[in-house]
XYZ file of N, CA and C in Angstrom:
339
model
N 137.004 133.533 174.134
C 138.136 134.436 174.648
C 138.044 134.829 173.085
N 137.980 136.020 172.867
C 139.104 136.348 171.166
C 140.358 137.030 171.658
N 141.571 136.324 170.885
C 142.805 137.423 170.751
C 142.458 138.149 169.550
N 142.690 139.801 170.093
C 142.229 140.585 169.293
C 144.226 140.863 169.131
N 145.282 140.987 169.091
C 146.648 141.298 169.076
C 147.048 142.565 170.422
N 147.319 143.542 169.735
C 148.015 144.253 170.776
C 146.761 145.904 170.734
N 146.105 145.770 170.116
C 145.266 146.831 170.071
C 144.881 147.989 170.216
N 145.937 148.469 169.757
C 146.933 149.855 169.762
C 146.015 150.608 168.557
N 145.023 150.065 167.904
C 144.819 150.116 166.683
C 143.622 149.945 166.440
N 142.397 150.259 165.809
C 140.667 149.812 165.983
C 140.872 148.244 164.971
N 140.732 148.066 165.508
C 140.448 146.515 165.213
C 138.331 146.027 164.440
N 137.904 147.363 164.804
C 136.813 147.350 164.436
C 136.372 146.652 162.824
N 136.239 145.564 162.084
C 135.444 145.185 160.960
C 136.635 144.689 160.387
N 137.928 144.140 161.948
C 139.172 143.153 160.690
C 138.644 141.571 162.010
N 138.379 142.063 163.503
C 138.403 141.217 164.111
C 137.172 141.380 164.478
N 136.456 140.205 165.032
C 134.932 140.717 165.745
C 135.216 139.165 166.883
N 135.290 141.062 167.922
C 135.408 140.445 169.269
C 133.430 140.977 170.186
N 132.906 141.159 169.842
C 131.573 141.446 170.478
C 131.394 140.233 171.074
N 131.043 140.638 172.603
C 130.490 139.249 173.092
C 130.885 138.722 173.546
N 132.717 139.073 174.059
C 133.165 137.943 174.339
C 134.203 138.667 175.411
N 135.329 138.387 175.478
C 136.331 139.135 176.629
C 137.320 139.007 175.433
N 137.975 139.845 175.509
C 139.321 140.482 174.027
C 140.609 139.947 175.108
N 140.754 138.983 174.311
C 142.563 139.136 175.174
C 143.303 140.447 174.145
N 144.916 140.303 175.072
C 145.388 142.317 174.556
C 146.641 141.597 174.740
N 147.471 141.473 174.022
C 148.911 141.732 174.886
C 149.652 143.423 175.073
N 149.893 143.323 176.455
C 150.285 144.781 176.355
C 151.320 144.932 175.910
N 152.023 146.306 176.065
C 152.806 147.684 174.861
C 151.802 147.909 174.137
N 152.866 149.195 173.580
C 153.018 149.534 172.482
C 152.467 150.707 172.394
N 151.306 150.582 173.696
C 149.966 152.567 173.614
C 149.681 151.959 175.543
N 148.673 152.792 175.344
C 148.532 152.851 177.002
C 147.510 151.320 177.179
N 147.312 151.339 178.251
C 146.178 150.445 178.040
C 144.808 150.983 178.066
N 144.273 152.889 178.655
C 143.593 153.181 177.976
C 143.032 153.027 176.949
N 143.918 153.179 176.186
C 143.808 153.076 174.250
C 143.207 152.029 174.294
N 143.982 150.966 174.393
C 143.658 150.091 174.040
C 141.736 149.010 174.311
N 141.548 149.801 175.834
C 140.499 149.491 176.322
C 139.213 150.331 175.593
N 140.049 151.600 174.988
C 139.222 152.391 173.747
C 138.293 151.511 173.165
N 139.256 150.844 172.047
C 139.288 150.338 171.136
C 138.553 148.553 171.448
N 138.958 147.994 172.632
C 138.241 146.933 172.697
C 136.560 147.530 173.170
N 136.355 147.838 173.423
C 135.082 148.581 174.181
C 134.268 149.113 172.616
N 135.347 149.963 171.938
C 134.191 149.692 170.356
C 134.075 148.492 169.832
N 134.937 147.784 169.851
C 134.407 146.452 169.489
C 133.140 145.139 169.601
N 132.941 146.094 171.325
C 131.431 145.103 171.233
C 132.099 144.154 172.679
N 133.594 144.395 172.862
C 133.656 143.169 173.632
C 133.422 143.694 175.598
N 133.240 142.348 175.923
C 132.532 142.437 177.418
C 133.365 142.668 178.070
N 134.434 142.939 178.281
C 135.550 142.871 179.035
C 136.766 142.577 177.681
N 138.580 142.848 179.384
C 139.689 143.105 178.076
C 140.592 142.540 179.262
N 141.443 141.601 178.988
C 142.169 140.941 179.938
C 143.409 141.115 179.189
N 144.264 141.737 179.436
C 145.752 142.197 179.005
C 146.885 141.027 179.493
N 147.416 140.219 178.783
C 148.927 140.003 178.907
C 149.714 140.467 178.982
N 150.369 140.419 180.351
C 151.180 141.238 180.447
C 152.695 140.415 179.940
N 153.680 141.342 179.528
C 155.044 140.885 179.291
C 156.198 140.294 179.661
N 155.512 139.840 180.838
C 156.370 139.123 182.104
C 155.372 138.097 183.239
N 155.799 137.863 183.938
C 155.281 137.286 184.830
C 155.715 137.700 186.080
N 155.548 138.842 186.181
C 155.929 139.644 187.542
C 153.987 140.608 187.602
N 154.664 141.116 188.697
C 153.091 141.536 189.073
C 153.080 143.351 188.277
N 151.738 143.274 188.439
C 152.107 144.637 188.177
C 150.840 145.478 187.983
N 150.487 146.921 188.030
C 148.708 147.670 187.819
C 148.637 148.207 187.185
N 147.650 147.767 186.564
C 146.823 148.494 184.531
C 146.960 150.259 185.652
N 147.169 151.657 184.244
C 146.759 152.560 185.682
C 146.644 153.044 184.311
N 145.930 154.351 184.372
C 145.220 155.185 183.555
C 146.373 155.812 182.731
N 145.981 156.884 181.416
C 146.897 157.383 181.367
C 146.778 159.082 181.293
N 146.037 159.410 182.304
C 145.795 160.642 182.258
C 144.578 161.471 181.743
N 144.143 160.845 180.771
C 143.397 161.425 179.861
C 141.886 161.669 180.724
N 141.833 160.629 181.246
C 140.415 161.484 182.462
C 138.901 160.697 180.781
N 139.450 160.140 180.075
C 138.709 159.977 179.635
C 138.081 157.901 180.420
N 136.284 158.419 180.262
C 135.456 156.881 180.763
C 135.896 155.512 180.310
N 135.103 154.501 180.702
C 135.193 153.684 179.861
C 134.412 152.979 180.614
N 133.435 152.211 179.990
C 132.827 150.721 180.934
C 133.334 149.567 180.684
N 134.257 149.002 180.734
C 135.270 147.950 179.761
C 135.357 147.591 181.413
N 135.655 146.451 181.708
C 136.315 145.864 183.043
C 137.205 145.220 182.694
N 138.656 145.650 182.915
C 139.829 145.266 182.450
C 141.067 144.660 183.839
N 141.273 143.570 183.224
C 141.982 142.493 184.323
C 143.274 142.087 183.105
N 144.450 142.063 184.203
C 145.754 141.736 184.057
C 146.159 140.601 184.042
N 146.803 140.178 183.445
C 147.349 138.151 183.672
C 148.745 138.108 182.693
N 149.787 137.364 184.045
C 151.070 137.005 183.597
C 151.040 136.704 182.164
N 152.410 136.541 181.614
C 152.816 135.837 180.550
C 152.448 134.792 180.474
N 152.922 133.843 181.213
C 152.577 132.265 181.311
C 151.177 132.127 180.990
N 150.483 132.698 182.500
C 149.339 132.318 182.006
C 147.939 132.694 180.410
N 148.473 133.375 180.758
C 148.794 133.572 179.052
C 149.053 133.228 177.696
N 149.955 132.797 177.562
C 150.204 131.435 176.603
C 149.435 130.731 176.861
N 149.100 130.314 178.028
C 148.245 128.705 178.637
C 146.831 128.919 177.761
N 146.228 129.939 177.386
C 145.055 130.526 177.141
C 145.379 130.678 175.806
N 146.048 131.507 175.269
C 146.645 131.484 173.853
C 146.710 129.697 173.073
N 147.345 129.349 173.675
C 146.945 127.274 173.703
C 146.427 127.212 172.902
N 145.433 127.280 173.809
C 143.952 126.924 173.584
C 142.931 127.230 172.709
N 144.167 128.586 171.985
C 143.312 129.738 170.738
C 142.688 129.336 169.614
N 141.862 128.376 169.318
C 142.559 128.597 166.851
C 142.343 129.438 166.829
N 143.898 129.643 165.693
C 144.144 130.930 164.674
C 144.840 131.565 165.422
N 145.489 131.910 166.492
C 145.862 132.932 166.850
C 146.769 133.799 166.253
N 146.238 134.735 165.999
C 146.803 135.553 164.953
C 146.300 136.020 163.865
N 145.315 135.030 163.178
C 144.848 135.392 162.398
C 143.656 136.140 161.689
N 142.959 136.104 160.984
C 141.960 136.995 160.218
C 140.985 137.006 161.016
N 139.843 137.987 160.923
C 138.688 137.496 161.155
C 138.188 136.388 160.668
N 137.389 135.326 161.352
C 136.924 134.108 160.618
C 137.724 132.749 161.388
N 138.721 133.091 162.451
C 138.984 131.918 162.683
C 137.939 132.687 164.044
N 137.621 130.645 164.911
C 137.498 131.171 166.194
C 137.318 131.581 167.600
N 138.966 131.486 167.635
C 139.721 132.024 168.949
C 138.786 132.180 169.971
N 137.724 131.032 170.688
C 137.456 130.768 171.532
C 138.115 129.758 172.257
N 137.674 130.056 173.749
C 138.394 128.555 174.776
C 137.419 127.443 174.117
N 137.382 126.285 174.205
C 136.217 125.448 174.594
C 136.127 125.623 175.507
N 134.908 124.793 175.584
C 134.135 125.130 177.185
C 134.315 124.057 177.469
N 134.440 124.588 178.991
C 135.266 123.898 180.015
C 136.250 123.774 180.134
N 137.148 124.648 179.323
C 138.412 124.807 179.674
C 138.815 125.586 180.662
N 139.850 125.477 181.654
C 140.481 126.457 181.780
C 140.666 128.255 181.489
N 139.885 129.040 182.260
C 139.851 130.062 181.932
C 138.862 130.957 180.829
N 137.836 129.679 180.869
C 136.811 130.333 179.953
C 135.484 130.800 180.539
N 135.868 130.419 182.203
C 134.737 131.448 183.465
C 135.311 133.463 183.111
N 134.065 133.941 183.337
C 134.300 135.155 183.836
C 135.233 135.594 184.875
N 135.926 136.271 184.808
C 137.049 137.205 186.701
C 136.209 137.815 186.974
N 136.209 138.122 187.648
C 136.251 139.034 188.647
C 136.756 140.658 188.922
N 136.408 141.991 189.175
C 136.925 142.882 189.151
C 137.205 143.396 187.780
N 138.098 144.703 187.833
C 138.404 145.864 186.969
C 139.341 146.962 187.052
N 139.297 147.528 186.067
C 140.607 148.380 186.560
C 140.516 149.416 187.590
């Protein structure tokens, strides 16, 4: 898992998310815009951290852009638990941003957008 902030702007060349699940904060832009930037980074999936603990269904932005990326939404509480296990959350490229092996959440989730 790699934390990449809100992913509203391309982070290619700033944060390496290749072959990871990119952890993304909800807000500021559409889910599709976030997914485009995550996909461009080479990440395998996008996990969006909701800004509340309420259920919410992610929708597209009506632009009909096609993406080949699984996307998931988790609660703010679950996102906080994952972030607590990531070293240097919010720092520049170079931090590992990965869950320790065997940690909760290190296994892949099923489903998609």
